[in-house]
Amino acid sequence: MSSKVRTRFAPSPTGFLHVGGMRTALFAWLVAKQGGGQFILRIEDTDQKRKVEGAEEHIVECLAWLGLIPDEGNKERIRQSERVKNGIYQNWAEKLIESGRAYADPYSPEQVQEFRAQAQADKKPFLYRNHRPDNPPQWEPGLPLRFKSEPKEYVTHDAVMGDIKTGPEVVDDFILIKADGFPTYNFAHIVDDTDMEISHVIRGQEFIASLPNYRNLYEALGIEPPIFATVPHIMNEQGNKKLSKRDGAKDILDYRSEGYLPETMTSFLATLGWNDGTEQEIFTVDELVKKFSLDRVQKSGARFDERRLLWTNGHFIREMELSELYKKVAGFWPKTADKYDDDYKKKVLSLVQERLKYFAELPELSSFFFEEPPVDKNLIENHKKLKQYDKSQLKEMLETTKTKLEGIRNFKADAIQKALNELLEQTGEKPIVLFSLIRIAVTQAPASPGLAETLEVLSKDVCMHRIHRQIADFQV
RNA sequence: GGUCCCUUCGUCUAGUGGUUAGGACAUCAGGUUCUCAUCCUGAAAACACGGGUUCGACUCCCGUAGGGAUCACCA
C-alpha cells in the first residue's frame, strides 16, 4: 500500500451542505494535512435524477469558507459523471464479467421488488443472491450489471469504530452499473478511490453496513482496500435521529451570513465527537492539524447544540483585534450607520465587542448609536426601582444631570465617570436609580455598554439632546 | 424484524480495575459603584439496569433495556 496520505470528500450534489457533511469534510481534510498529503473533492453525481443545480458550487464555497481547499478537484472539478465518459467504470466492469464476478440482471425493478416483498412476508431477510438467474443474459445497455458476491465472514477494521465482525448473511449481489449506464456509488467510489490512490476513506455512518459488501468487491477486483474511517452522525437537537435538512438542519452558509466565524465552525465541528484527551475546549486550525486523530473520534453520534456554537463564536469574537473584527463585521451594521465614519463605528464596535455573539446581532446592540431611538415609556414603568419614583422627581434628577454634564469640558469617559460619581453624592441617589435613568434616557434600550463609555461615544451634544427629550417626555 | 454500532451530569465529553468520577456549554447564586455582556467565585447536576469475574468495578465478561445506522437500478 502506498504510504502517501490522500483523503477525499465525496458529496453528491443534491442540495446544500449542513454541519454533518461539513464535519466529515473537515476530518478528511485534517487527516490529509496532518499526513502532509492531499485532500480531494470528488463530486458523486452518478444519479442524474437527484442532481441539484448549483449544489456543486455551493459545496466548493462551503469548503472554501472553512479553508478546506481541495488539492485536486477544485478548479478542475472531479465529477464521476465525466469519468463515465472515459469508460473507467466500464473497463473495471468488464474485468469482473470476465472473471465471472458480475452478471447481467434480467429482472425489472418491479420483479426485484416482488422478491423482496415475498421475503418480507416470509419474515426472512431478503438476499438478491437467492434469486440469481441460472443463465443470465449477455450484458448489454439497458440491463443492470450485478456483482456476483462470494459471501463470507469478515472482521473489518475501521479507524474510528474498531473491529467490526460480520457474517456471510450481510454480503449480497448489488448493482454495479444501473440500467441507465451509470455506475452506482457502491461500485464507482471503489474504482475512483483506487484510481485516485485514496489512502483513507472517511465517510458517514450510513456506509458502515455496506463495508462487508465493499470488502467482497475489493477482493473480486484484486484491490487492497484503503483505511476505512466511519464517522458517526451528528444528531438533531432532540437527539433522536441524524441531523437532516428536513429536521431543520441549516445550510452551512447560513452560519456565515449570520456572522459566525469560520474558526468557530472549525473548532466547534471538530470537538463535536472528538477531543484530544485534555481539557482544552477550543482549538485553532493549526492545533487541530497537529492533534487530530481518528482513533479519538467518538463512536456514537453527538447532538448538535447551537448554544455551544454561540459560546464558541463569542469567544473568538472577544479574542479578535478590533481592527480585524471591524473588517469582518462590515456588512452587518444597521443601515443608519452608513452616515458615520470608520472612526466612530470602531468606537461603537469596541463597546459592543464583548457582548457580540454573532454579527447579525450588531444592529440590535448598536442601533442607538446611529439613530435617535423613540422614547420607550415601558423602560421606566417596568424598572424595579424607577417605577417607584414620581415623574417630577425623575425629571429633577435629569435636569441636575444635564447641568452637570453640560459643564464637562473634555467629554471623555473618565471625566464623565467622575461627574457621574459627583452626581450620586449631589442627588443622594443610588447608582441603580440615577445611572439607570440616564442610561434609559440616552439609549432607550433595555441593555447597553457601560454608561460613561456610551455617553462619550454618543458625544455631548447627542447626550444633551436625548436627556432633554426624556425631560420633555415627563412633562406630557 | 435481520445485521452492525453505541450508552458517564440537560448537552459535548475526560476517564482503560483502587479517583471526593474531572472539564466545558447551559442553568442558578454571589462579586466586579446601573442594565446587558465579559471576567472571577460558588452551587446543583451523571457512570441505563441485572448478573457475574475480582480483595476491589464507571472501567473486563454475559444478559436486559434504550438509542442510532442500514437493509434502493440514492449516495
mmCIF file of N, CA and C in Angstrom, chain A residues 264-329:
data_model
loop_
_atom_site.group_PDB
_atom_site.id
_atom_site.type_symbol
_atom_site.label_atom_id
_atom_site.label_comp_id
_atom_site.label_asym_id
_atom_site.label_seq_id
_atom_site.Cartn_x
_atom_site.Cartn_y
_atom_site.Cartn_z
ATOM 1 N N THR A 264 -14.725 29.505 14.351
ATOM 2 C CA THR A 264 -15.723 28.962 15.280
ATOM 3 C C THR A 264 -16.232 27.628 14.768
ATOM 4 N N MET A 265 -16.626 27.642 13.504
ATOM 5 C CA MET A 265 -17.208 26.447 12.917
ATOM 6 C C MET A 265 -16.205 25.292 12.937
ATOM 7 N N THR A 266 -14.980 25.591 12.626
ATOM 8 C CA THR A 266 -13.954 24.548 12.604
ATOM 9 C C THR A 266 -13.748 23.940 13.979
ATOM 10 N N SER A 267 -13.574 24.791 14.975
ATOM 11 C CA SER A 267 -13.336 24.297 16.325
ATOM 12 C C SER A 267 -14.549 23.540 16.848
ATOM 13 N N PHE A 268 -15.714 24.117 16.607
ATOM 14 C CA PHE A 268 -16.947 23.509 17.100
ATOM 15 C C PHE A 268 -17.188 22.136 16.476
ATOM 16 N N LEU A 269 -17.035 22.079 15.166
ATOM 17 C CA LEU A 269 -17.268 20.826 14.446
ATOM 18 C C LEU A 269 -16.276 19.748 14.869
ATOM 19 N N ALA A 270 -15.033 20.165 15.037
ATOM 20 C CA ALA A 270 -14.008 19.183 15.398
ATOM 21 C C ALA A 270 -14.260 18.618 16.794
ATOM 22 N N THR A 271 -14.697 19.475 17.703
ATOM 23 C CA THR A 271 -14.877 18.999 19.079
ATOM 24 C C THR A 271 -16.244 18.349 19.295
ATOM 25 N N LEU A 272 -17.038 18.312 18.253
ATOM 26 C CA LEU A 272 -18.315 17.607 18.341
ATOM 27 C C LEU A 272 -18.029 16.151 17.953
ATOM 28 N N GLY A 273 -17.626 15.379 18.929
ATOM 29 C CA GLY A 273 -17.304 13.984 18.631
ATOM 30 C C GLY A 273 -15.822 13.687 18.614
ATOM 31 N N TRP A 274 -15.040 14.681 18.956
ATOM 32 C CA TRP A 274 -13.598 14.438 19.061
ATOM 33 C C TRP A 274 -13.033 15.310 20.170
ATOM 34 N N ASN A 275 -12.014 14.823 20.854
ATOM 35 C CA ASN A 275 -11.273 15.654 21.802
ATOM 36 C C ASN A 275 -9.875 15.079 21.895
ATOM 37 N N ASP A 276 -8.978 15.879 22.438
ATOM 38 C CA ASP A 276 -7.587 15.417 22.444
ATOM 39 C C ASP A 276 -7.218 14.764 23.763
ATOM 40 N N GLY A 277 -8.193 14.584 24.652
ATOM 41 C CA GLY A 277 -7.915 13.919 25.915
ATOM 42 C C GLY A 277 -7.515 14.887 27.017
ATOM 43 N N THR A 278 -7.328 16.147 26.655
ATOM 44 C CA THR A 278 -7.025 17.149 27.674
ATOM 45 C C THR A 278 -8.310 17.922 27.953
ATOM 46 N N GLU A 279 -8.187 19.005 28.697
ATOM 47 C CA GLU A 279 -9.395 19.770 28.994
ATOM 48 C C GLU A 279 -9.559 20.967 28.061
ATOM 49 N N GLN A 280 -8.791 20.986 27.011
ATOM 50 C CA GLN A 280 -8.911 22.076 26.040
ATOM 51 C C GLN A 280 -10.275 22.014 25.346
ATOM 52 N N GLU A 281 -10.917 23.173 25.239
ATOM 53 C CA GLU A 281 -12.267 23.204 24.679
ATOM 54 C C GLU A 281 -12.328 23.834 23.301
ATOM 55 N N ILE A 282 -11.335 24.675 23.027
ATOM 56 C CA ILE A 282 -11.365 25.392 21.752
ATOM 57 C C ILE A 282 -10.023 25.191 21.050
ATOM 58 N N PHE A 283 -10.083 24.920 19.770
ATOM 59 C CA PHE A 283 -8.858 24.621 19.032
ATOM 60 C C PHE A 283 -8.748 25.510 17.790
ATOM 61 N N THR A 284 -7.540 25.946 17.521
ATOM 62 C CA THR A 284 -7.323 26.624 16.250
ATOM 63 C C THR A 284 -7.091 25.554 15.189
ATOM 64 N N VAL A 285 -7.145 25.982 13.942
ATOM 65 C CA VAL A 285 -6.955 25.034 12.849
ATOM 66 C C VAL A 285 -5.572 24.376 12.940
ATOM 67 N N ASP A 286 -4.574 25.184 13.255
ATOM 68 C CA ASP A 286 -3.219 24.632 13.355
ATOM 69 C C ASP A 286 -3.122 23.569 14.444
ATOM 70 N N GLU A 287 -3.772 23.868 15.564
ATOM 71 C CA GLU A 287 -3.766 22.889 16.655
ATOM 72 C C GLU A 287 -4.443 21.606 16.233
ATOM 73 N N LEU A 288 -5.524 21.762 15.496
ATOM 74 C CA LEU A 288 -6.253 20.571 15.054
ATOM 75 C C LEU A 288 -5.414 19.725 14.107
ATOM 76 N N VAL A 289 -4.743 20.399 13.207
ATOM 77 C CA VAL A 289 -3.901 19.652 12.262
ATOM 78 C C VAL A 289 -2.859 18.848 13.033
ATOM 79 N N LYS A 290 -2.356 19.451 14.079
ATOM 80 C CA LYS A 290 -1.340 18.783 14.877
ATOM 81 C C LYS A 290 -1.918 17.646 15.722
ATOM 82 N N LYS A 291 -3.063 17.907 16.332
ATOM 83 C CA LYS A 291 -3.552 16.996 17.376
ATOM 84 C C LYS A 291 -4.631 16.011 16.947
ATOM 85 N N PHE A 292 -5.292 16.290 15.862
ATOM 86 C CA PHE A 292 -6.434 15.440 15.500
ATOM 87 C C PHE A 292 -6.023 13.991 15.262
ATOM 88 N N SER A 293 -6.850 13.080 15.731
ATOM 89 C CA SER A 293 -6.617 11.688 15.369
ATOM 90 C C SER A 293 -7.933 10.935 15.302
ATOM 91 N N LEU A 294 -8.029 10.092 14.282
ATOM 92 C CA LEU A 294 -9.281 9.368 14.060
ATOM 93 C C LEU A 294 -9.620 8.445 15.220
ATOM 94 N N ASP A 295 -8.594 7.906 15.883
ATOM 95 C CA ASP A 295 -8.924 6.946 16.941
ATOM 96 C C ASP A 295 -9.460 7.610 18.208
ATOM 97 N N ARG A 296 -9.450 8.942 18.232
ATOM 98 C CA ARG A 296 -10.105 9.598 19.365
ATOM 99 C C ARG A 296 -11.460 10.172 18.971
ATOM 100 N N VAL A 297 -11.919 9.795 17.790
ATOM 101 C CA VAL A 297 -13.260 10.222 17.386
ATOM 102 C C VAL A 297 -14.269 9.309 18.077
ATOM 103 N N GLN A 298 -15.305 9.939 18.602
ATOM 104 C CA GLN A 298 -16.346 9.219 19.322
ATOM 105 C C GLN A 298 -17.069 8.227 18.410
ATOM 106 N N LYS A 299 -17.499 7.101 18.979
ATOM 107 C CA LYS A 299 -18.203 6.113 18.153
ATOM 108 C C LYS A 299 -19.698 6.386 18.056
ATOM 109 N N SER A 300 -20.223 7.115 19.015
ATOM 110 C CA SER A 300 -21.660 7.368 18.960
ATOM 111 C C SER A 300 -21.923 8.795 18.513
ATOM 112 N N GLY A 301 -23.124 9.010 18.007
ATOM 113 C CA GLY A 301 -23.480 10.316 17.472
ATOM 114 C C GLY A 301 -23.549 11.379 18.557
ATOM 115 N N ALA A 302 -23.250 12.612 18.191
ATOM 116 C CA ALA A 302 -23.315 13.714 19.142
ATOM 117 C C ALA A 302 -24.407 14.672 18.710
ATOM 118 N N ARG A 303 -25.097 15.199 19.700
ATOM 119 C CA ARG A 303 -26.140 16.161 19.372
ATOM 120 C C ARG A 303 -25.560 17.505 19.005
ATOM 121 N N PHE A 304 -26.251 18.132 18.110
ATOM 122 C CA PHE A 304 -25.849 19.457 17.688
ATOM 123 C C PHE A 304 -26.469 20.475 18.629
ATOM 124 N N ASP A 305 -25.634 21.171 19.398
ATOM 125 C CA ASP A 305 -26.126 22.130 20.371
ATOM 126 C C ASP A 305 -25.684 23.533 19.977
ATOM 127 N N GLU A 306 -26.654 24.286 19.467
ATOM 128 C CA GLU A 306 -26.294 25.601 18.940
ATOM 129 C C GLU A 306 -25.822 26.576 20.010
ATOM 130 N N ARG A 307 -26.187 26.312 21.256
ATOM 131 C CA ARG A 307 -25.753 27.228 22.319
ATOM 132 C C ARG A 307 -24.242 27.176 22.510
ATOM 133 N N ARG A 308 -23.705 26.000 22.310
ATOM 134 C CA ARG A 308 -22.257 25.864 22.433
ATOM 135 C C ARG A 308 -21.547 26.543 21.256
ATOM 136 N N LEU A 309 -22.200 26.453 20.113
ATOM 137 C CA LEU A 309 -21.672 27.135 18.933
ATOM 138 C C LEU A 309 -21.616 28.637 19.186
ATOM 139 N N LEU A 310 -22.682 29.134 19.788
ATOM 140 C CA LEU A 310 -22.801 30.553 20.099
ATOM 141 C C LEU A 310 -21.684 30.975 21.055
ATOM 142 N N TRP A 311 -21.471 30.208 22.068
ATOM 143 C CA TRP A 311 -20.429 30.499 23.051
ATOM 144 C C TRP A 311 -19.049 30.502 22.385
ATOM 145 N N THR A 312 -18.818 29.522 21.526
ATOM 146 C CA THR A 312 -17.543 29.434 20.825
ATOM 147 C C THR A 312 -17.325 30.677 19.974
ATOM 148 N N ASN A 313 -18.392 31.105 19.298
ATOM 149 C CA ASN A 313 -18.257 32.270 18.435
ATOM 150 C C ASN A 313 -17.958 33.527 19.252
ATOM 151 N N GLY A 314 -18.648 33.669 20.380
ATOM 152 C CA GLY A 314 -18.400 34.801 21.258
ATOM 153 C C GLY A 314 -16.947 34.808 21.718
ATOM 154 N N HIS A 315 -16.444 33.657 21.990
ATOM 155 C CA HIS A 315 -15.047 33.530 22.413
ATOM 156 C C HIS A 315 -14.096 34.071 21.342
ATOM 157 N N PHE A 316 -14.300 33.642 20.112
ATOM 158 C CA PHE A 316 -13.407 34.095 19.037
ATOM 159 C C PHE A 316 -13.576 35.587 18.751
ATOM 160 N N ILE A 317 -14.789 36.065 18.875
ATOM 161 C CA ILE A 317 -15.030 37.492 18.641
ATOM 162 C C ILE A 317 -14.292 38.324 19.690
ATOM 163 N N ARG A 318 -14.354 37.896 20.932
ATOM 164 C CA ARG A 318 -13.699 38.631 22.013
ATOM 165 C C ARG A 318 -12.181 38.625 21.864
ATOM 166 N N GLU A 319 -11.660 37.527 21.330
ATOM 167 C CA GLU A 319 -10.213 37.404 21.195
ATOM 168 C C GLU A 319 -9.642 38.235 20.057
ATOM 169 N N MET A 320 -10.515 38.649 19.159
ATOM 170 C CA MET A 320 -10.032 39.271 17.933
ATOM 171 C C MET A 320 -9.592 40.721 18.135
ATOM 172 N N GLU A 321 -8.580 41.118 17.388
ATOM 173 C CA GLU A 321 -8.152 42.515 17.377
ATOM 174 C C GLU A 321 -9.309 43.353 16.835
ATOM 175 N N LEU A 322 -9.470 44.535 17.411
ATOM 176 C CA LEU A 322 -10.579 45.388 16.996
ATOM 177 C C LEU A 322 -10.567 45.672 15.495
ATOM 178 N N SER A 323 -9.392 45.974 14.970
ATOM 179 C CA SER A 323 -9.332 46.348 13.556
ATOM 180 C C SER A 323 -9.706 45.169 12.656
ATOM 181 N N GLU A 324 -9.334 43.987 13.103
ATOM 182 C CA GLU A 324 -9.681 42.799 12.310
ATOM 183 C C GLU A 324 -11.177 42.553 12.388
ATOM 184 N N LEU A 325 -11.704 42.665 13.599
ATOM 185 C CA LEU A 325 -13.135 42.476 13.789
ATOM 186 C C LEU A 325 -13.909 43.493 12.961
ATOM 187 N N TYR A 326 -13.393 44.704 12.947
ATOM 188 C CA TYR A 326 -14.073 45.774 12.214
ATOM 189 C C TYR A 326 -14.228 45.421 10.734
ATOM 190 N N LYS A 327 -13.187 44.845 10.191
ATOM 191 C CA LYS A 327 -13.262 44.437 8.782
ATOM 192 C C LYS A 327 -14.319 43.356 8.576
ATOM 193 N N LYS A 328 -14.368 42.433 9.518
ATOM 194 C CA LYS A 328 -15.282 41.293 9.353
ATOM 195 C C LYS A 328 -16.751 41.659 9.491
ATOM 196 N N VAL A 329 -17.040 42.675 10.311
ATOM 197 C CA VAL A 329 -18.449 42.993 10.524
ATOM 198 C C VAL A 329 -18.983 43.986 9.488
#
